[in-house]
mmCIF file of C-alpha atoms in Angstrom:
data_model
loop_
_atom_site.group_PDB
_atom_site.id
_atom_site.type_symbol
_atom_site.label_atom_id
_atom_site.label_comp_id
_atom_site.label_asym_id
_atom_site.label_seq_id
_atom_site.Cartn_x
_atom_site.Cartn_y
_atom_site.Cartn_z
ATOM 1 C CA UNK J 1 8.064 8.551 19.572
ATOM 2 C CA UNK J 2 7.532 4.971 18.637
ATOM 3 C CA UNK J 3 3.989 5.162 19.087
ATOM 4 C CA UNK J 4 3.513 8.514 16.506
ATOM 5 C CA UNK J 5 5.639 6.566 13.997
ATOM 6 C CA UNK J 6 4.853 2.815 13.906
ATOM 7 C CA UNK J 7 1.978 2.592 11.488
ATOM 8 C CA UNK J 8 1.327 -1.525 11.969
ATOM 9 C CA UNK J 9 1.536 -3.755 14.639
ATOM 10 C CA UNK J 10 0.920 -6.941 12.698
ATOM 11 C CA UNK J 11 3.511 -9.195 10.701
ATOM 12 C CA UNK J 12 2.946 -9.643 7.163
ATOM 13 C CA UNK J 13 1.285 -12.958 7.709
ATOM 14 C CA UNK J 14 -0.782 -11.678 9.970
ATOM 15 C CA UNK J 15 -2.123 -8.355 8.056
ATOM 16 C CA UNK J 16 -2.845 -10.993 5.295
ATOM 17 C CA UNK J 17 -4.890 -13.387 7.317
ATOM 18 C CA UNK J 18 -6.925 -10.181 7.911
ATOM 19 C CA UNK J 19 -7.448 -9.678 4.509
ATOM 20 C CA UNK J 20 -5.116 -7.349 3.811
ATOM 21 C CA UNK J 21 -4.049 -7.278 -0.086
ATOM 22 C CA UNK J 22 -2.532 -4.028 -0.461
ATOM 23 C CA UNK J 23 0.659 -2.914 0.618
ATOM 24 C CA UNK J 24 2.348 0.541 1.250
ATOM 25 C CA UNK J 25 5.741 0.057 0.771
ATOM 26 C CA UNK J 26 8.333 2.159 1.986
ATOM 27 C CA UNK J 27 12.446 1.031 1.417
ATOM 28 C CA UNK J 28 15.200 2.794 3.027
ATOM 29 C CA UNK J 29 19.129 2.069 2.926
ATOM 30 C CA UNK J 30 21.267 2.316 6.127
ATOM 31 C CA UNK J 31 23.806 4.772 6.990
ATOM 32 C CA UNK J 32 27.380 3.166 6.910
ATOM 33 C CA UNK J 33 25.929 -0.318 6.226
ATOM 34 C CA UNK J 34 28.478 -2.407 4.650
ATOM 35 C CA UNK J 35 26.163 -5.294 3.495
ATOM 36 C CA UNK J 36 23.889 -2.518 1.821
ATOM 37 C CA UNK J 37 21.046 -4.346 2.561
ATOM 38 C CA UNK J 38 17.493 -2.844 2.347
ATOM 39 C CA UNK J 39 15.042 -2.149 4.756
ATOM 40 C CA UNK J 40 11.002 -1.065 5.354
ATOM 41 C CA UNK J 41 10.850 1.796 6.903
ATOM 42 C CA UNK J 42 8.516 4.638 8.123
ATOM 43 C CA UNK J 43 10.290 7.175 10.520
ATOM 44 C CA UNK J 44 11.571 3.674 12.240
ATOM 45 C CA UNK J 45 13.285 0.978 10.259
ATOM 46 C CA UNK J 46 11.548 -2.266 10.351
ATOM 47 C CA UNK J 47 11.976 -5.768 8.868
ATOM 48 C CA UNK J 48 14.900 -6.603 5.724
ATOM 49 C CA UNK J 49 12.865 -6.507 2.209
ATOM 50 C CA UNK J 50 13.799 -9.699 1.275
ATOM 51 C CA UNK J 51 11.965 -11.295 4.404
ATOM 52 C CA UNK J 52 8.977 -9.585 4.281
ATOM 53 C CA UNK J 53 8.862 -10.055 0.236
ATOM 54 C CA UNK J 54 9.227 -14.013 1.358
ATOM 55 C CA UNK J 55 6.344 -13.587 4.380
ATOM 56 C CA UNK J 56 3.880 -12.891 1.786
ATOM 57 C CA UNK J 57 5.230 -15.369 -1.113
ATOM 58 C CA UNK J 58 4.663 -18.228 1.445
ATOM 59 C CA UNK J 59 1.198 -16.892 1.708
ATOM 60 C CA UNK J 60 0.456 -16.976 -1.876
ATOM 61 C CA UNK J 61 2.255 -19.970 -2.770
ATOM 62 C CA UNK J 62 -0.286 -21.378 -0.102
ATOM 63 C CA UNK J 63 -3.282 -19.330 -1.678
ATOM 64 C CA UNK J 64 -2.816 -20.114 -5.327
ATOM 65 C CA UNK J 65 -6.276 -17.597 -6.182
ATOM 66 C CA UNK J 66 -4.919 -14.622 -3.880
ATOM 67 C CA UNK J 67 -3.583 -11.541 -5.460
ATOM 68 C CA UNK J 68 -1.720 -8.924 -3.841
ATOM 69 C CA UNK J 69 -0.543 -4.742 -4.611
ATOM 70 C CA UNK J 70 2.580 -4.172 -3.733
ATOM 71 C CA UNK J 71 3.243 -0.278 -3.647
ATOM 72 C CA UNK J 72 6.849 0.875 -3.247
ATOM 73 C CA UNK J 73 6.148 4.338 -3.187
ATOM 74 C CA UNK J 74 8.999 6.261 -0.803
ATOM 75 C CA UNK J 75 12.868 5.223 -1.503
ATOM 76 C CA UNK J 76 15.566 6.598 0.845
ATOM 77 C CA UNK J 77 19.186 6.949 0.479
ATOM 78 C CA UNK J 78 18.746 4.743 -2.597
ATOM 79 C CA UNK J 79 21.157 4.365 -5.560
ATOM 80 C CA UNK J 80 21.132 3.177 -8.589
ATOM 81 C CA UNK J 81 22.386 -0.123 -7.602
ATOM 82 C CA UNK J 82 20.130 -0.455 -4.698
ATOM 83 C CA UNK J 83 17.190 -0.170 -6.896
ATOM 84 C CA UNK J 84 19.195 -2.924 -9.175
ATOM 85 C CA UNK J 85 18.897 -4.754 -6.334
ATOM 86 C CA UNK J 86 15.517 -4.809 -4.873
ATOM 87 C CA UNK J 87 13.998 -5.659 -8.889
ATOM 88 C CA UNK J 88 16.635 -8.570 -9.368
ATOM 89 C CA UNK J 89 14.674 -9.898 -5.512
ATOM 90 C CA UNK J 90 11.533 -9.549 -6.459
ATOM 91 C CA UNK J 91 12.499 -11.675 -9.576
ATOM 92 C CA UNK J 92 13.656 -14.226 -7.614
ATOM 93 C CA UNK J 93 10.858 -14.160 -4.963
ATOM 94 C CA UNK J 94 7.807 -14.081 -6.815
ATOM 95 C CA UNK J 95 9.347 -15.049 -10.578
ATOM 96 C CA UNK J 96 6.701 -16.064 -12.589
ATOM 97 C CA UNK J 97 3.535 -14.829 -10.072
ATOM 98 C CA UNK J 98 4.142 -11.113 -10.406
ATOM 99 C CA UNK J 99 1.904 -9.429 -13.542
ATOM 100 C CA UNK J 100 3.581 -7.497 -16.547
ATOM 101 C CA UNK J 101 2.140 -3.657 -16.735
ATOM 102 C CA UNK J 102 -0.707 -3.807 -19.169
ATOM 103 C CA UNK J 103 -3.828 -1.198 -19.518
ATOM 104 C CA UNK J 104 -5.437 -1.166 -15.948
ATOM 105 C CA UNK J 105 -8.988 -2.050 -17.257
ATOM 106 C CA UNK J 106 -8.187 -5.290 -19.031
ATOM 107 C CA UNK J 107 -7.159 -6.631 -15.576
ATOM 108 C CA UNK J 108 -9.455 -8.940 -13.535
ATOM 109 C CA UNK J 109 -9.264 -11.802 -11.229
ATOM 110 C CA UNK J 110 -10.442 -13.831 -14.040
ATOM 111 C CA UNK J 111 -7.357 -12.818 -16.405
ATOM 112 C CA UNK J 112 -5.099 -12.861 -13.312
ATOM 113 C CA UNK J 113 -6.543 -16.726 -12.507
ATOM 114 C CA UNK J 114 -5.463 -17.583 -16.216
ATOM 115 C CA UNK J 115 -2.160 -16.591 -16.178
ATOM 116 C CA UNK J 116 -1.464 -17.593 -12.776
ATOM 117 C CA UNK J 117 -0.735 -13.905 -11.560
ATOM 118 C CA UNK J 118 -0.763 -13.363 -8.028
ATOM 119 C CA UNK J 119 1.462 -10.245 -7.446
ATOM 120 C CA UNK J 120 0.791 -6.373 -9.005
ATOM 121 C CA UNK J 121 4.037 -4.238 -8.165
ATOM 122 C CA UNK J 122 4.194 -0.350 -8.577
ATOM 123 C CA UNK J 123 6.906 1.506 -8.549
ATOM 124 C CA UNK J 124 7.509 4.943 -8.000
ATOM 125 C CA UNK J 125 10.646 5.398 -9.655
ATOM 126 C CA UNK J 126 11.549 6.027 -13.197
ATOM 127 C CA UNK J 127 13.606 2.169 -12.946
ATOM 128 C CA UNK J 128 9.893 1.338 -13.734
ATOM 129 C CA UNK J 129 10.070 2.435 -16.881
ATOM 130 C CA UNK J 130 12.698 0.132 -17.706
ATOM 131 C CA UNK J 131 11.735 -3.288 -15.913
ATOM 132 C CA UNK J 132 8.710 -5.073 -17.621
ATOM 133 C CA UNK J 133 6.743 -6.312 -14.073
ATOM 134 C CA UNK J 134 6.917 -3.144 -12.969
ATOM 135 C CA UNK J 135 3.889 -0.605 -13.206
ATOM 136 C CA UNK J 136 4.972 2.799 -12.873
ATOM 137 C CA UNK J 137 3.982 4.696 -9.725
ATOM 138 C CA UNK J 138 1.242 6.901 -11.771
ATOM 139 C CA UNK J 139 -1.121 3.674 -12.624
ATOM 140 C CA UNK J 140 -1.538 3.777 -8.396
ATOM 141 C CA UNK J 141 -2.302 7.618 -7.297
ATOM 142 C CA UNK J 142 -2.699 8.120 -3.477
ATOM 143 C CA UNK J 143 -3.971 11.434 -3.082
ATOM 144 C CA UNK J 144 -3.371 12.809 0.110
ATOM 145 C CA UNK J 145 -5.574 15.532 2.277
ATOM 146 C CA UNK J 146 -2.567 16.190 4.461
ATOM 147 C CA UNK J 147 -5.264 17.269 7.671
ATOM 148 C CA UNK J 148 -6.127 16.746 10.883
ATOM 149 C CA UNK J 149 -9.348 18.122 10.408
ATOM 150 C CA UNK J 150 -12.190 15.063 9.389
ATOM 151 C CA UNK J 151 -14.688 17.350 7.348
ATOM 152 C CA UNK J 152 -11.794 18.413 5.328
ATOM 153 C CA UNK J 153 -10.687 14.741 4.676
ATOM 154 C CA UNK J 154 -14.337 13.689 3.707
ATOM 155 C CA UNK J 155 -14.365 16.563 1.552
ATOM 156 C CA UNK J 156 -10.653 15.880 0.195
ATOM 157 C CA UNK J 157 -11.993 12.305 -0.506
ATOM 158 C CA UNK J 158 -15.466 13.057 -2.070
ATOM 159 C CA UNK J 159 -13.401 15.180 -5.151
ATOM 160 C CA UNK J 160 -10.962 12.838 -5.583
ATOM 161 C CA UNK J 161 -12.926 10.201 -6.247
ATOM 162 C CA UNK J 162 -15.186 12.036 -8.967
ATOM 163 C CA UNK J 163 -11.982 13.302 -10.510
ATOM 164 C CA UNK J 164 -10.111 9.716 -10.636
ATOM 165 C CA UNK J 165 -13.070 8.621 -12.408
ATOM 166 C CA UNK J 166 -11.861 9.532 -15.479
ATOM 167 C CA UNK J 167 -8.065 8.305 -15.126
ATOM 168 C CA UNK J 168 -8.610 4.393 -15.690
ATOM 169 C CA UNK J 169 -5.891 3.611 -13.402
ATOM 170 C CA UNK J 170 -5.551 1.293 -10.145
ATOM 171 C CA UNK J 171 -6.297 4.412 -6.926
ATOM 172 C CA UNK J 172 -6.049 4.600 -3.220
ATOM 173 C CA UNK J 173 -8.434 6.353 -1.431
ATOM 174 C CA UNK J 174 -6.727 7.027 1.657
ATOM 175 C CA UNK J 175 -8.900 7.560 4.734
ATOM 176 C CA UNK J 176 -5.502 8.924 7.413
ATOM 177 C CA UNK J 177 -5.988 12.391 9.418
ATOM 178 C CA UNK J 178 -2.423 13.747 9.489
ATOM 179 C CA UNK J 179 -1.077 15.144 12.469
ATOM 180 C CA UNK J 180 1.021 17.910 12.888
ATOM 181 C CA UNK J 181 3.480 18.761 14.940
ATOM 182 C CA UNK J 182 1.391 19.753 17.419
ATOM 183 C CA UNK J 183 -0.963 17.215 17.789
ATOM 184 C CA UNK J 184 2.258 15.096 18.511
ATOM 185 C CA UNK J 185 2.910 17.455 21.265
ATOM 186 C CA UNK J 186 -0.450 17.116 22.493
ATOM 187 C CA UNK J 187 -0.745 13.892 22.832
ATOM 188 C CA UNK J 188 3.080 12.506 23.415
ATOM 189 C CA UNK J 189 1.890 10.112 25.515
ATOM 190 C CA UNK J 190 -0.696 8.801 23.980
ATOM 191 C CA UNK J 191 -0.078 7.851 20.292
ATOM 192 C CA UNK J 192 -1.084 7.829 16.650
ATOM 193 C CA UNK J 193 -3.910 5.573 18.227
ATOM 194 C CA UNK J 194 -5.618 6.911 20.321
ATOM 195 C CA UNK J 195 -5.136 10.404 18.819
ATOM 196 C CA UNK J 196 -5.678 10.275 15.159
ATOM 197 C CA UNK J 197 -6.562 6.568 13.844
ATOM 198 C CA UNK J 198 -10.470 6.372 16.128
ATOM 199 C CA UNK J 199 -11.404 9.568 14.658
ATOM 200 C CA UNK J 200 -10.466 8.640 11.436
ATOM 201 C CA UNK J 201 -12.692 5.607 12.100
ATOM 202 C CA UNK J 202 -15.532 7.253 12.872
ATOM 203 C CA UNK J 203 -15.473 9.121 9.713
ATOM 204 C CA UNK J 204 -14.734 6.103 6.981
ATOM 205 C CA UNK J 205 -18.559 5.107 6.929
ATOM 206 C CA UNK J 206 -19.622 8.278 5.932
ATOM 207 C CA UNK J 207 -16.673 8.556 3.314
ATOM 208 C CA UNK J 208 -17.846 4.820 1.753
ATOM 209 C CA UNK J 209 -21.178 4.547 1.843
ATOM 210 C CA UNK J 210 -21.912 7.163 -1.057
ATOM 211 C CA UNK J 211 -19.379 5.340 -2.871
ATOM 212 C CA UNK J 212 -21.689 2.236 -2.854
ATOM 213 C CA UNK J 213 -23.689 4.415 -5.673
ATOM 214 C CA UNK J 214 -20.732 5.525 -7.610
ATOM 215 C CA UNK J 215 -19.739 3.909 -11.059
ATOM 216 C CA UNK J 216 -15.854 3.382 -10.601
ATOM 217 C CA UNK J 217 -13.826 2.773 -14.342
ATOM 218 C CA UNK J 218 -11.160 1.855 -12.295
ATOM 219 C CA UNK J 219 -9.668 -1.852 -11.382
ATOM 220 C CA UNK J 220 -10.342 -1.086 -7.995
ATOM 221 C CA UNK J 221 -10.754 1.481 -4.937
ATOM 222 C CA UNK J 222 -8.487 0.861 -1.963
ATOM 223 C CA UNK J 223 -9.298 2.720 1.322
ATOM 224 C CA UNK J 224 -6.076 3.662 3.489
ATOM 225 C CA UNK J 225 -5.551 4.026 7.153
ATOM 226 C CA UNK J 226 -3.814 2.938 9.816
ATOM 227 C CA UNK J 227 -2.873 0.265 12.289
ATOM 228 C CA UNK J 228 -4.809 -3.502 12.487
ATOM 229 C CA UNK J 229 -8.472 -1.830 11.056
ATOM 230 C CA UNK J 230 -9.779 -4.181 8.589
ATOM 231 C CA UNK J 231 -12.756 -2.558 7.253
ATOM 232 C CA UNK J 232 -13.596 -3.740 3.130
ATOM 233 C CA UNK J 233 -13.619 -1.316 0.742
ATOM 234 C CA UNK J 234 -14.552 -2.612 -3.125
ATOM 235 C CA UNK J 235 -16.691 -0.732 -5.073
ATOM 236 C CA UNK J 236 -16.331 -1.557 -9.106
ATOM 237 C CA UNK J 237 -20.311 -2.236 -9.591
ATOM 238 C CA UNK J 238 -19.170 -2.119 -13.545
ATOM 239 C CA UNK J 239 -17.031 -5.161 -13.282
ATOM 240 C CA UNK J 240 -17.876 -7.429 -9.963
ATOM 241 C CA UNK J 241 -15.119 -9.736 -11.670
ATOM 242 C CA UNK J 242 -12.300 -7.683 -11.093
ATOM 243 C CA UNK J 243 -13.700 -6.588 -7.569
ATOM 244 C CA UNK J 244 -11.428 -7.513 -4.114
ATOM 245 C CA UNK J 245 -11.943 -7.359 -0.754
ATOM 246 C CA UNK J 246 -9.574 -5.073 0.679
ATOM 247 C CA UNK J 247 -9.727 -3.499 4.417
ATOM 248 C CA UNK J 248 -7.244 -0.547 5.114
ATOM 249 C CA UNK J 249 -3.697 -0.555 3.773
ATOM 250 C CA UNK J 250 -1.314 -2.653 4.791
ATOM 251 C CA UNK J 251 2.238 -1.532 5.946
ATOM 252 C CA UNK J 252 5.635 -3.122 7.106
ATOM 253 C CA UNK J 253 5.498 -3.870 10.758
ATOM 254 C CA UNK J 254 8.050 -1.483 12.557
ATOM 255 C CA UNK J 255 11.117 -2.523 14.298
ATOM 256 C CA UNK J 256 12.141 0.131 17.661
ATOM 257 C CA UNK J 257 15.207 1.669 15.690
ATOM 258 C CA UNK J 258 14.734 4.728 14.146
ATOM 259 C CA UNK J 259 16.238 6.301 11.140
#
């Protein structure tokens, strides 16, 4: 099942080189794990937090002008002290880079360049609330057609993207067909791949090239999808300043243990 669950095949380093800048972050706990250490995770678990978190702060310390979204969105088997312990590492890892939640629209590159910002980190718990570098989960929506079907999906994306117009937030659009149980069955031995990510392909162009004409409040529009594609999406013709080039989202490479 490794090849229906693993959504990247590249390191962190790697996914950045490609100009990745966005991140979908995913943190589970282990079962019986005495060191109660944290993990990505996506069906499989993959790398320990801390050394991805420290994968891309080399990368930025080494880029001084890049900026990355970090987007812990999915926490599993997570206490309170677990969360306690993943904000008290991203303090130490990225310190002084990561930006404090303001109003979406008064950030740009240029403001994040001044204050020497390099790091955005949402968080979709309510420990956001409490923790000053943290931007609650709601200033990043992620709207998600849940199909296998790519009309729907265009369709799914064309009304979300009218509607988010009026939020002022930070959005994903995410370009992923879904599969279902089964389209797993169906194609068990070929993959997420070869079943579901080309098709998706094939319909992205037709998804961004109306945006092209579209007015966007927003800080910026992130397209999502699924393994090594690194197709730019940036579309904030209001504000060029703030605009960054960003292919599909990144992910945590996985690991061959599953949950």
């Amino acid at each position: 099942m490794r090849k229906w669950l693993a959504t990247q095949t590249m390191n962190f380093t790697g996914q950045l080189g490609a100009g990745i800048r966005y991140f979908d972050l995913r943190i589970s706990t282990k079962p019986r794990d005495p060191d109660n250490e944290l993990y990505f995770a996506h069906g499989l678990f993959s790398a320990k937090v801390n050394e991805g978190l420290e994968e891309i702060n080399a990368f930025l310390t080494d880029h001084h002008k890049e900026v990355v979204f970090l987007d812990f969105n999915h926490f599993y088997g997570m206490q309170k002290y677990h969360h306690e312990k993943l904000v008290q590492m991203l303090k130490d890892i990225y310190g002084n880079k990561m930006c404090p939640a303001i109003f979406a629209q008064e950030v740009s590159l240029k403001y994040l360049w001044e204050k020497d910002y390099q790091v955005l980190v949402f968080y979709h718990s309510p420990v956001a609330l409490e923790v000053p570098f943290l931007w609650p989960g709601q200033m990043m929506p992620a709207p998600w057609a849940n199909t296998t079907d790519p009309e729907k999906l265009i369709q799914f994306l064309q009304a979300s993207i009218t509607e988010r117009r009026k939020k002022g937030s930070f959005f994903i659009s995410q370009v992923v067909l879904t599969p279902k149980a089964s389209t797993v069955v169906k194609g068990v031995a070929s993959g997420l791949r070869e079943t579901i990510t080309e098709r998706t392909d094939s319909q992205s162009q037709r998804f961004r090239r109306p945006l092209a004409a579209i007015s966007l409040p927003s800080c910026c529009s992130l397209e999502g999808g699924y393994p090594d594609s690194r197709r730019c999406a940036c579309f904030c013709p209001k504000k060029p300043a703030i605009c960054l080039k960003m292919p599909f989202l990144g992910r945590a490479p996985q690991s061959r243990e599953g949950l």
